[in-house]
CSV table of C-alpha atoms (C1' of nucleotides) in Angstrom, one decimal:
chain,number,residue,atom,x,y,z
A,1,UNK,CA,23.5,-24.5,12.8
A,2,UNK,CA,21.7,-27.4,11.1
A,3,UNK,CA,18.2,-28.4,10.1
A,4,UNK,CA,16.4,-27.3,13.2
A,5,UNK,CA,13.0,-26.7,11.7
A,6,UNK,CA,12.5,-29.5,9.1
A,7,UNK,CA,14.5,-32.7,9.3
A,8,UNK,CA,13.4,-33.6,5.8
A,9,UNK,CA,14.7,-30.6,4.0
A,10,UNK,CA,18.0,-30.4,2.3
A,11,UNK,CA,18.9,-26.7,2.2
A,12,UNK,CA,21.1,-27.1,-0.8
A,13,UNK,CA,18.5,-29.0,-2.8
A,14,UNK,CA,15.9,-26.4,-1.7
A,15,UNK,CA,18.0,-23.5,-3.0
A,16,UNK,CA,18.7,-25.2,-6.3
A,17,UNK,CA,15.2,-26.3,-7.0
A,18,UNK,CA,13.8,-22.8,-6.1
A,19,UNK,CA,16.2,-20.9,-8.1
A,20,UNK,CA,15.9,-23.1,-11.2
A,21,UNK,CA,12.1,-22.9,-11.0
A,22,UNK,CA,12.4,-19.1,-10.7
A,23,UNK,CA,14.6,-18.7,-13.7
A,24,UNK,CA,12.2,-20.8,-15.8
A,25,UNK,CA,8.9,-19.3,-14.6
A,26,UNK,CA,9.6,-15.7,-13.5
A,27,UNK,CA,7.3,-13.1,-14.9
A,28,UNK,CA,8.7,-10.3,-17.0
A,29,UNK,CA,8.1,-7.2,-14.9
A,30,UNK,CA,9.2,-3.7,-15.6
A,31,UNK,CA,11.4,-3.5,-12.5
A,32,UNK,CA,13.2,-6.7,-13.4
A,33,UNK,CA,14.7,-5.1,-16.5
A,34,UNK,CA,17.4,-3.5,-14.3
A,35,UNK,CA,19.2,-3.9,-11.0
A,36,UNK,CA,19.6,-0.2,-10.4
A,37,UNK,CA,19.0,0.3,-6.7
A,38,UNK,CA,16.8,3.3,-7.3
A,39,UNK,CA,14.6,1.3,-9.7
A,40,UNK,CA,14.4,-1.6,-7.3
A,41,UNK,CA,13.7,0.8,-4.4
A,42,UNK,CA,10.7,2.5,-6.1
A,43,UNK,CA,9.2,-0.8,-7.1
A,44,UNK,CA,9.5,-2.3,-3.6
A,45,UNK,CA,7.8,0.8,-2.0
A,46,UNK,CA,5.0,0.5,-4.5
A,47,UNK,CA,4.6,-3.2,-3.9
A,48,UNK,CA,4.1,-2.8,-0.2
A,49,UNK,CA,0.7,-4.2,0.5
A,50,UNK,CA,-0.1,-3.8,-3.2
A,51,UNK,CA,-0.5,-6.3,-6.0
A,52,UNK,CA,1.9,-6.6,-8.9
A,53,UNK,CA,-0.8,-5.9,-11.5
A,54,UNK,CA,-1.9,-2.8,-9.8
A,55,UNK,CA,1.7,-1.5,-9.5
A,56,UNK,CA,2.9,-2.0,-13.1
A,57,UNK,CA,1.3,1.1,-14.7
A,58,UNK,CA,2.1,3.3,-11.7
A,59,UNK,CA,5.8,2.1,-11.8
A,60,UNK,CA,6.1,2.9,-15.5
A,61,UNK,CA,4.6,6.4,-15.2
A,62,UNK,CA,6.7,7.1,-12.1
A,63,UNK,CA,10.0,6.2,-13.8
A,64,UNK,CA,9.0,8.2,-16.9
A,65,UNK,CA,8.4,11.2,-14.6
A,66,UNK,CA,11.3,10.7,-12.2
A,67,UNK,CA,14.0,8.8,-14.1
A,68,UNK,CA,16.8,9.8,-11.8
A,69,UNK,CA,16.8,10.3,-8.0
A,70,UNK,CA,17.4,14.0,-8.5
A,71,UNK,CA,14.2,14.3,-10.4
A,72,UNK,CA,12.2,13.0,-7.5
A,73,UNK,CA,14.2,14.7,-4.8
A,74,UNK,CA,13.3,18.2,-6.0
A,75,UNK,CA,9.8,17.6,-7.3
A,76,UNK,CA,6.8,19.4,-5.8
A,77,UNK,CA,4.7,17.5,-3.3
A,78,UNK,CA,1.6,18.1,-5.4
A,79,UNK,CA,3.3,16.4,-8.3
A,80,UNK,CA,4.4,13.3,-6.4
A,81,UNK,CA,0.9,12.9,-4.9
A,82,UNK,CA,-0.7,13.2,-8.3
A,83,UNK,CA,1.5,10.4,-9.6
A,84,UNK,CA,0.6,8.2,-6.6
A,85,UNK,CA,-3.1,9.1,-6.9
A,86,UNK,CA,-5.2,5.9,-6.4
A,87,UNK,CA,-2.3,3.7,-5.3
A,88,UNK,CA,-3.0,4.2,-1.6
A,89,UNK,CA,-0.8,4.5,1.5
A,90,UNK,CA,0.2,8.0,0.4
A,91,UNK,CA,2.8,8.4,3.2
A,92,UNK,CA,4.9,5.9,1.1
A,93,UNK,CA,5.6,8.5,-1.6
A,94,UNK,CA,6.3,11.3,0.9
A,95,UNK,CA,8.7,9.0,2.8
A,96,UNK,CA,10.3,7.9,-0.5
A,97,UNK,CA,10.9,11.4,-1.6
A,98,UNK,CA,12.4,12.4,1.8
A,99,UNK,CA,14.6,9.3,1.7
A,100,UNK,CA,15.8,9.9,-1.9
A,101,UNK,CA,16.6,13.4,-0.9
A,102,UNK,CA,18.7,12.1,1.9
A,103,UNK,CA,20.5,9.7,-0.4
A,104,UNK,CA,21.2,12.5,-2.9
A,105,UNK,CA,22.4,15.0,-0.3
A,106,UNK,CA,24.2,12.8,2.2
A,107,UNK,CA,25.2,9.7,0.3
A,108,UNK,CA,26.3,11.4,-3.0
A,109,UNK,CA,23.3,9.9,-4.8
A,110,UNK,CA,24.4,6.3,-4.1
A,111,UNK,CA,21.9,4.2,-2.3
A,112,UNK,CA,23.7,2.7,0.7
A,113,UNK,CA,24.4,-1.0,0.7
A,114,UNK,CA,24.3,-2.0,4.4
A,115,UNK,CA,21.2,-2.9,6.3
A,116,UNK,CA,22.1,-0.5,9.1
A,117,UNK,CA,22.2,2.5,6.8
A,118,UNK,CA,19.4,1.6,4.4
A,119,UNK,CA,16.9,0.8,7.2
A,120,UNK,CA,17.4,4.4,8.5
A,121,UNK,CA,15.9,5.8,5.3
A,122,UNK,CA,12.2,6.8,5.7
A,123,UNK,CA,9.8,4.1,4.5
A,124,UNK,CA,12.5,1.4,4.3
A,125,UNK,CA,11.8,-1.3,6.9
A,126,UNK,CA,13.2,-4.8,7.3
A,127,UNK,CA,11.5,-6.2,4.2
A,128,UNK,CA,12.4,-3.4,1.8
A,129,UNK,CA,16.0,-3.2,3.0
A,130,UNK,CA,16.4,-7.0,2.4
A,131,UNK,CA,14.8,-6.7,-1.0
A,132,UNK,CA,17.1,-3.8,-2.2
A,133,UNK,CA,20.2,-5.4,-0.6
A,134,UNK,CA,19.7,-8.8,-2.2
A,135,UNK,CA,18.3,-7.7,-5.6
A,136,UNK,CA,20.4,-4.6,-6.3
A,137,UNK,CA,23.6,-5.5,-4.4
A,138,UNK,CA,23.5,-9.3,-4.3
A,139,UNK,CA,23.8,-9.4,-0.5
A,140,UNK,CA,22.6,-12.5,1.3
A,141,UNK,CA,20.0,-10.7,3.3
A,142,UNK,CA,16.4,-12.0,3.9
A,143,UNK,CA,13.4,-10.2,2.6
A,144,UNK,CA,10.4,-11.4,4.6
A,145,UNK,CA,7.0,-10.4,3.2
A,146,UNK,CA,3.6,-12.0,3.3
A,147,UNK,CA,4.5,-14.4,0.5
A,148,UNK,CA,7.7,-15.6,2.1
A,149,UNK,CA,6.0,-16.2,5.5
A,150,UNK,CA,3.3,-18.2,3.8
A,151,UNK,CA,5.8,-20.3,1.9
A,152,UNK,CA,8.1,-20.9,4.9
A,153,UNK,CA,5.1,-21.6,7.3
A,154,UNK,CA,4.2,-24.4,5.0
A,155,UNK,CA,7.6,-25.8,4.2
A,156,UNK,CA,8.5,-25.9,7.9
A,157,UNK,CA,4.9,-26.5,9.1
A,158,UNK,CA,5.1,-23.6,11.5
A,159,UNK,CA,2.2,-22.7,13.7
A,160,UNK,CA,3.3,-19.2,14.6
A,161,UNK,CA,0.8,-16.4,13.9
A,162,UNK,CA,2.3,-14.5,10.9
A,163,UNK,CA,0.5,-11.4,12.1
A,164,UNK,CA,2.9,-11.1,15.1
A,165,UNK,CA,6.1,-9.1,14.7
A,166,UNK,CA,8.1,-11.9,16.4
A,167,UNK,CA,7.2,-14.3,13.7
A,168,UNK,CA,8.9,-12.2,11.0
A,169,UNK,CA,12.1,-12.3,13.1
A,170,UNK,CA,11.9,-16.1,13.3
A,171,UNK,CA,11.5,-16.3,9.6
A,172,UNK,CA,14.5,-14.0,9.1
A,173,UNK,CA,16.6,-16.2,11.3
A,174,UNK,CA,15.7,-19.3,9.3
A,175,UNK,CA,16.5,-17.4,6.1
A,176,UNK,CA,20.0,-16.4,7.1
A,177,UNK,CA,20.7,-20.1,7.0
A,178,UNK,CA,18.5,-21.1,4.1
A,179,UNK,CA,19.3,-18.2,1.7
A,180,UNK,CA,21.5,-18.9,-1.3
A,181,UNK,CA,24.7,-17.0,-0.8
A,182,UNK,CA,25.7,-17.0,-4.4
A,183,UNK,CA,22.4,-15.7,-5.9
A,184,UNK,CA,20.4,-14.2,-3.1
A,185,UNK,CA,18.5,-12.1,-5.6
A,186,UNK,CA,17.0,-15.1,-7.4
A,187,UNK,CA,16.5,-16.9,-4.1
A,188,UNK,CA,14.5,-14.1,-2.5
A,189,UNK,CA,12.5,-13.2,-5.6
A,190,UNK,CA,12.0,-16.9,-6.2
A,191,UNK,CA,10.4,-17.3,-2.8
A,192,UNK,CA,8.1,-14.4,-3.4
A,193,UNK,CA,7.3,-15.6,-6.9
A,194,UNK,CA,6.5,-19.0,-5.6
A,195,UNK,CA,4.1,-17.5,-3.1
A,196,UNK,CA,2.4,-15.4,-5.7
A,197,UNK,CA,2.1,-18.1,-8.4
A,198,UNK,CA,2.0,-21.5,-6.7
A,199,UNK,CA,2.0,-21.4,-2.9
A,200,UNK,CA,-1.1,-19.2,-2.9
A,201,UNK,CA,-3.2,-18.3,0.1
A,202,UNK,CA,-6.1,-20.6,-0.9
A,203,UNK,CA,-5.8,-23.8,-3.0
A,204,UNK,CA,-2.0,-23.8,-3.5
A,205,UNK,CA,-0.8,-25.6,-6.6
A,206,UNK,CA,1.3,-28.1,-4.7
A,207,UNK,CA,1.5,-30.4,-7.7
A,208,UNK,CA,3.3,-27.7,-9.6
A,209,UNK,CA,5.6,-26.8,-6.7
A,210,UNK,CA,9.4,-27.2,-7.2
A,211,UNK,CA,10.0,-27.9,-3.5
A,212,UNK,CA,6.9,-30.1,-2.9
A,213,UNK,CA,9.1,-33.0,-1.9
A,214,UNK,CA,10.6,-31.0,0.9
A,215,UNK,CA,7.4,-29.4,2.2
A,216,UNK,CA,6.4,-30.6,5.6
A,217,UNK,CA,2.9,-29.1,5.4
A,218,UNK,CA,2.3,-30.9,2.1
A,219,UNK,CA,3.6,-34.2,3.6
A,220,UNK,CA,1.2,-33.8,6.5
A,221,UNK,CA,-1.7,-32.4,4.4
A,222,UNK,CA,-1.7,-29.1,6.3
A,223,UNK,CA,-1.0,-26.8,3.4
A,224,UNK,CA,-4.6,-25.4,3.2
A,225,UNK,CA,-4.6,-24.7,7.0
A,226,UNK,CA,-1.3,-22.8,7.1
A,227,UNK,CA,-0.2,-20.2,7.7
A,228,UNK,CA,-1.9,-19.3,10.9
A,229,UNK,CA,-3.2,-15.7,11.1
A,230,UNK,CA,-5.4,-14.0,13.7
A,231,UNK,CA,-8.5,-12.4,12.3
A,232,UNK,CA,-8.6,-8.7,12.5
A,233,UNK,CA,-11.3,-6.5,13.9
A,234,UNK,CA,-14.1,-5.2,11.8
A,235,UNK,CA,-14.0,-1.7,10.3
A,236,UNK,CA,-16.1,0.9,11.9
A,237,UNK,CA,-18.5,3.0,9.9
A,238,UNK,CA,-18.4,6.8,9.6
A,239,UNK,CA,-21.1,8.9,8.0
A,240,UNK,CA,-20.0,11.9,5.9
A,241,UNK,CA,-21.7,14.6,3.8
A,242,UNK,CA,-19.7,16.0,0.9
A,243,UNK,CA,-20.6,19.0,-1.1
A,244,UNK,CA,-20.3,20.2,-4.7
A,245,UNK,CA,-20.5,23.9,-4.2
A,246,UNK,CA,-20.3,26.2,-7.1
A,247,UNK,CA,-19.9,30.0,-7.3
A,248,UNK,CA,-21.9,32.2,-9.6
A,249,UNK,CA,-19.0,32.0,-12.0
A,250,UNK,CA,-19.3,28.2,-12.1
A,251,UNK,CA,-16.1,27.6,-10.1
A,252,UNK,CA,-16.0,25.0,-7.3
A,253,UNK,CA,-14.7,24.8,-3.8
A,254,UNK,CA,-12.1,22.2,-2.9
A,255,UNK,CA,-10.2,21.5,0.3
A,256,UNK,CA,-6.7,20.1,1.1
A,257,UNK,CA,-6.7,17.4,3.8
A,258,UNK,CA,-4.3,17.8,6.8
A,259,UNK,CA,-0.6,16.8,6.1
A,260,UNK,CA,-0.8,14.0,8.6
A,261,UNK,CA,-3.2,11.1,9.1
A,262,UNK,CA,-5.7,9.5,6.7
A,263,UNK,CA,-5.2,10.5,3.0
A,264,UNK,CA,-2.8,13.2,4.2
A,265,UNK,CA,-2.3,16.1,1.7
A,266,UNK,CA,-4.9,14.9,-0.8
A,267,UNK,CA,-7.8,17.2,-1.9
A,268,UNK,CA,-11.5,16.7,-1.5
A,269,UNK,CA,-14.8,18.4,-1.9
A,270,UNK,CA,-15.9,20.0,1.3
A,271,UNK,CA,-16.9,17.4,3.9
A,272,UNK,CA,-18.8,17.4,7.1
A,273,UNK,CA,-18.8,14.4,9.5
A,274,UNK,CA,-22.3,13.3,10.5
A,275,UNK,CA,-25.8,13.8,9.2
A,276,UNK,CA,-27.5,17.2,9.4
A,277,UNK,CA,-30.7,19.1,9.1
A,278,UNK,CA,-30.7,21.8,6.5
A,279,UNK,CA,-30.3,24.5,9.2
A,280,UNK,CA,-27.3,22.9,10.9
A,281,UNK,CA,-25.8,22.0,7.6
A,282,UNK,CA,-25.9,25.6,6.5
A,283,UNK,CA,-24.4,26.7,9.8
A,284,UNK,CA,-21.6,24.1,9.8
A,285,UNK,CA,-20.6,25.1,6.2
A,286,UNK,CA,-20.5,28.7,7.2
A,287,UNK,CA,-18.3,28.0,10.2
A,288,UNK,CA,-15.9,25.7,8.4
A,289,UNK,CA,-15.6,27.2,5.0
A,290,UNK,CA,-16.8,30.8,5.5
A,291,UNK,CA,-19.5,30.5,2.8
A,292,UNK,CA,-23.3,30.9,2.5
A,293,UNK,CA,-24.8,27.8,1.1
A,294,UNK,CA,-27.9,25.6,1.4
A,295,UNK,CA,-27.1,22.7,-0.9
A,296,UNK,CA,-29.7,20.0,-1.6
A,297,UNK,CA,-29.4,16.2,-1.7
A,298,UNK,CA,-28.1,14.8,-5.0
A,299,UNK,CA,-29.6,11.4,-4.2
A,300,UNK,CA,-26.1,9.9,-4.6
A,301,UNK,CA,-24.2,7.9,-2.0
A,302,UNK,CA,-20.7,6.5,-2.0
A,303,UNK,CA,-19.7,3.7,0.3
A,304,UNK,CA,-16.0,3.5,0.5
A,305,UNK,CA,-14.2,0.7,2.4
A,306,UNK,CA,-10.8,1.1,3.9
A,307,UNK,CA,-9.1,-1.6,5.9
A,308,UNK,CA,-10.0,-0.1,9.2
A,309,UNK,CA,-13.0,2.1,8.5
A,310,UNK,CA,-15.9,2.6,6.2
A,311,UNK,CA,-17.0,6.0,4.8
A,312,UNK,CA,-20.7,6.4,3.9
A,313,UNK,CA,-20.7,9.6,1.9
A,314,UNK,CA,-23.9,11.5,0.9
A,315,UNK,CA,-23.5,14.0,-1.9
A,316,UNK,CA,-25.1,17.4,-1.8
A,317,UNK,CA,-25.0,20.1,-4.5
A,318,UNK,CA,-25.7,23.8,-4.5
A,319,UNK,CA,-24.6,27.4,-5.0
A,320,UNK,CA,-22.2,29.0,-2.6
A,321,UNK,CA,-21.4,32.6,-1.9
A,322,UNK,CA,-18.2,33.6,-0.1
A,323,UNK,CA,-18.8,35.1,3.3
A,324,UNK,CA,-15.5,36.1,4.7
A,325,UNK,CA,-11.9,35.0,4.0
A,326,UNK,CA,-11.3,31.7,2.3
A,327,UNK,CA,-9.7,29.2,4.7
A,328,UNK,CA,-6.0,28.6,4.1
A,329,UNK,CA,-6.5,25.0,3.1
A,330,UNK,CA,-9.2,25.7,0.6
A,331,UNK,CA,-9.2,26.8,-3.1
A,332,UNK,CA,-11.8,27.9,-5.6
A,333,UNK,CA,-11.0,26.4,-9.0
A,334,UNK,CA,-12.4,25.8,-12.4
A,335,UNK,CA,-13.6,22.3,-13.3
A,336,UNK,CA,-10.8,21.9,-15.8
A,337,UNK,CA,-8.2,22.4,-13.1
A,338,UNK,CA,-9.4,19.4,-11.1
A,339,UNK,CA,-7.0,17.2,-12.9
A,340,UNK,CA,-4.0,19.0,-11.4
A,341,UNK,CA,-5.0,17.9,-7.9
A,342,UNK,CA,-4.7,14.5,-6.3
A,343,UNK,CA,-8.1,13.1,-5.0
A,344,UNK,CA,-8.7,9.9,-3.0
A,345,UNK,CA,-10.7,7.3,-4.9
A,346,UNK,CA,-13.8,7.9,-2.7
A,347,UNK,CA,-13.8,11.5,-3.9
A,348,UNK,CA,-13.2,10.5,-7.5
A,349,UNK,CA,-16.4,8.5,-7.3
A,350,UNK,CA,-18.3,11.7,-6.3
A,351,UNK,CA,-16.6,13.8,-9.0
A,352,UNK,CA,-17.3,11.3,-11.7
A,353,UNK,CA,-21.0,11.3,-10.8
A,354,UNK,CA,-21.1,15.1,-10.9
A,355,UNK,CA,-19.4,14.9,-14.3
A,356,UNK,CA,-21.9,12.4,-15.7
A,357,UNK,CA,-24.8,14.6,-14.4
A,358,UNK,CA,-23.3,17.6,-16.2
A,359,UNK,CA,-22.7,19.5,-12.9
A,360,UNK,CA,-19.1,20.2,-13.7
B,1,DA,C1',2.2,-5.5,20.8
B,2,DA,C1',-1.5,-3.2,18.7
B,3,DT,C1',-3.2,0.5,15.4
B,4,DT,C1',-3.0,3.3,11.7
B,5,DC,C1',-2.2,4.0,7.2
B,6,DG,C1',-5.7,2.6,0.6
B,7,DG,C1',-7.3,0.3,-2.6
B,8,DG,C1',-8.5,-3.5,-5.5
B,9,DG,C1',-9.3,-8.4,-6.7
B,10,DC,C1',-11.1,-12.7,-5.7
B,11,DG,C1',-14.0,-16.7,-4.0
C,1,DC,C1',-19.0,-9.5,2.6
C,2,DG,C1',-14.0,-11.2,4.4
C,3,DC,C1',-9.4,-12.1,3.1
C,4,DC,C1',-5.0,-10.9,1.2
C,5,DC,C1',-1.6,-8.3,-1.0
C,6,DA,C1',6.7,-7.8,-2.5
C,7,DG,C1',4.9,-3.5,5.1
C,8,DA,C1',6.3,0.7,7.7
C,9,DA,C1',5.5,4.2,11.2
C,10,DT,C1',3.4,5.4,15.2
C,11,DT,C1',1.7,4.8,19.8
DNA sequence: AATTCGGGGCG
DNA sequence: CGCCCAGAATT
């Protein structure tokens, strides 16, 4: 197959220019110090939908805590969630642990090196499979992420909506031809590095681009308009009340979220969805937590924005007396023990305010 | 094919 | 505020 998509481009020139630029300009990143498939794997999972600068400290802490796959495979869930706390998309770390356990127990602690096998591991999709295969195993497999689709959309002046699943496959098909077979690692990372540093979403640095002379979008002045992406729907708003409830001994009530869905397995202060009168609030708390409490407004709100919804949390504070058995997903703990539990950022905002007010 | 999963940084 | 980020799983 020949140059179907861009008559101007010389594939061999593109490969050479990209890889030379990458070798000269690549950032020094912790996961670039080794090609150990486990190291690459952890970094790629963390980097899903997450910026490099955010990942760096998490990656370093994670590798200190779980230097070998066995260390992760047999860690407690509480421990892995705590390490992931604040990074988001918490199912990533559950899936990573399950997949690492699979590798330890069924692949003799050797990460598989075929797309077929590796894509069957939990949390490893087409992108991550390609990244591990090319970076750790030098296999000529594409790794199509947002950066790559932006770069290719511009180089080939493609009008396809990069939000559609089909578009990723089209990019993969191009890359099977375009990828450098002798150094697929530098090629794939170079494409992503170019997208991160030069071929940026807005105001791309075309004058600094190593493949500018082969870019169809640049030639046509379309680089600012591409890639095409459909706008997504607005997030819907949800009102919550959250409660700092302390016993007479000064301990507080916390609750573990369900093991599926949003923020699965993380801990939080007791929460009710909605806005309530004092009476209904007291009744709801009694039903849900088996406690007697009439907390009062703390005059503190947290607005926390997710991609698809918005939490508006109103904080209440008060004394609680147990009234029946503690629900299975709840615990009463001392303030010093809070650091053992993983809390979502929205809850950390509440807890920090309580700390500043001296309520903890 | 469309939704659900977090959180932060930037114009 | 809206957009995007080294995406994958679920429906």
